[in-house]
Amino acid sequence: TGLARRGQWELQYDVYGGEIDGDYALPLPPPATQVVVDLNGTSFRNIGFRYRNVIGGRLQASTPLEGLLIGASAYRAQDDFVTTTSHYKVNRTVIIGSAEYARGPAVVRAEWGRGDSENLHVHEGGYAEASWRVTPKWQLAARYDTLEFDPIAFPNSFLGPLSQLKE
């Protein structure tokens, strides 16, 4: 973690490593011993993931234009991608860019990212948001977000609401 300044520019940076743990809720047939949650009439099962040997970093720059921040982050890791019939050890790469402009009560921000597990599956998505602070505790906001998910190696494994976001 660090901070560098040059003129009116300020750069914050972080480097990190380790593991990232999480889970996906996937519409797969559940085993007889697992509890199933029904979301919108579709049976889902949580599938855990663990990214090992993670190495990543983050840069955020304050620009000479007051209130404008730009940033980027990325990491690379090893992904044990497991389905009901397969187990793959692949490299996962994630890259994200962001920008924010805040002036008085107004804030506009956006973020876009892409994650790729060696063409087994690819995620791309982001958001754009605008807000106006009306009181110290309340703001009005509008947001648009999108997620594209392409299960390249498993075209029939994601048939629930996640795969229907494009429609």
Short mmCIF file of C-alpha atoms in Angstrom, two decimals, residues 50-121:
data_model
loop_
_atom_site.label_atom_id
_atom_site.label_comp_id
_atom_site.label_asym_id
_atom_site.label_seq_id
_atom_site.Cartn_x
_atom_site.Cartn_y
_atom_site.Cartn_z
CA ARG A 50 -11.40 -20.77 -4.25
CA TYR A 51 -8.86 -18.83 -6.26
CA ARG A 52 -5.36 -19.77 -5.10
CA ASN A 53 -2.00 -18.06 -5.57
CA VAL A 54 -3.69 -14.72 -6.14
CA ILE A 55 -1.47 -11.79 -7.06
CA GLY A 56 -3.10 -8.47 -7.80
CA GLY A 57 -3.02 -4.76 -7.48
CA ARG A 58 -5.02 -1.57 -7.51
CA LEU A 59 -4.20 1.94 -8.73
CA GLN A 60 -6.35 5.00 -8.09
CA ALA A 61 -5.41 8.44 -9.36
CA SER A 62 -6.73 11.80 -8.21
CA THR A 63 -6.46 14.10 -11.20
CA PRO A 64 -5.85 17.86 -11.48
CA LEU A 65 -9.58 18.19 -12.22
CA GLU A 66 -11.08 18.53 -8.75
CA GLY A 67 -13.37 15.58 -7.92
CA LEU A 68 -12.22 13.30 -10.76
CA LEU A 69 -10.81 9.89 -9.77
CA ILE A 70 -9.74 7.18 -12.20
CA GLY A 71 -8.71 3.68 -11.26
CA ALA A 72 -7.73 0.24 -12.39
CA SER A 73 -7.30 -3.08 -10.66
CA ALA A 74 -6.36 -6.56 -11.76
CA TYR A 75 -5.46 -9.95 -10.39
CA ARG A 76 -4.32 -13.32 -11.63
CA ALA A 77 -5.00 -16.56 -9.78
CA GLN A 78 -5.31 -20.31 -10.12
CA ASP A 79 -8.90 -21.50 -10.36
CA ASP A 80 -10.08 -25.01 -9.50
CA PHE A 81 -13.19 -25.06 -11.69
CA VAL A 82 -15.37 -28.03 -10.75
CA THR A 83 -18.63 -29.19 -12.30
CA THR A 84 -20.63 -32.34 -11.67
CA THR A 85 -18.54 -34.19 -14.30
CA SER A 86 -15.24 -32.29 -14.63
CA HIS A 87 -12.39 -30.70 -12.68
CA TYR A 88 -10.14 -28.13 -14.34
CA LYS A 89 -7.14 -26.25 -12.96
CA VAL A 90 -6.94 -23.01 -14.93
CA ASN A 91 -5.56 -19.51 -14.59
CA ARG A 92 -8.07 -16.74 -13.89
CA THR A 93 -7.42 -13.15 -14.94
CA VAL A 94 -9.60 -10.21 -13.89
CA ILE A 95 -9.20 -6.60 -15.06
CA ILE A 96 -11.38 -3.69 -13.87
CA GLY A 97 -11.43 0.01 -14.74
CA SER A 98 -13.33 2.74 -12.91
CA ALA A 99 -13.98 6.47 -12.90
CA GLU A 100 -15.78 8.84 -10.56
CA TYR A 101 -16.55 12.54 -10.69
CA ALA A 102 -17.93 14.25 -7.58
CA ARG A 103 -18.74 17.94 -7.44
CA GLY A 104 -20.92 19.41 -4.70
CA PRO A 105 -24.00 17.23 -4.19
CA ALA A 106 -23.58 15.44 -7.56
CA VAL A 107 -21.65 12.22 -8.15
CA VAL A 108 -21.27 10.25 -11.38
CA ARG A 109 -19.38 6.94 -11.33
CA ALA A 110 -18.84 3.94 -13.56
CA GLU A 111 -16.95 0.65 -13.45
CA TRP A 112 -16.32 -2.02 -16.07
CA GLY A 113 -14.59 -5.37 -15.70
CA ARG A 114 -13.77 -8.66 -17.34
CA GLY A 115 -12.91 -12.01 -15.79
CA ASP A 116 -11.63 -14.93 -17.85
CA SER A 117 -10.80 -18.46 -16.70
CA GLU A 118 -8.80 -19.56 -19.76
CA ASN A 119 -11.91 -19.52 -21.95
CA LEU A 120 -13.83 -21.94 -19.71
CA HIS A 121 -16.07 -19.11 -18.67
#
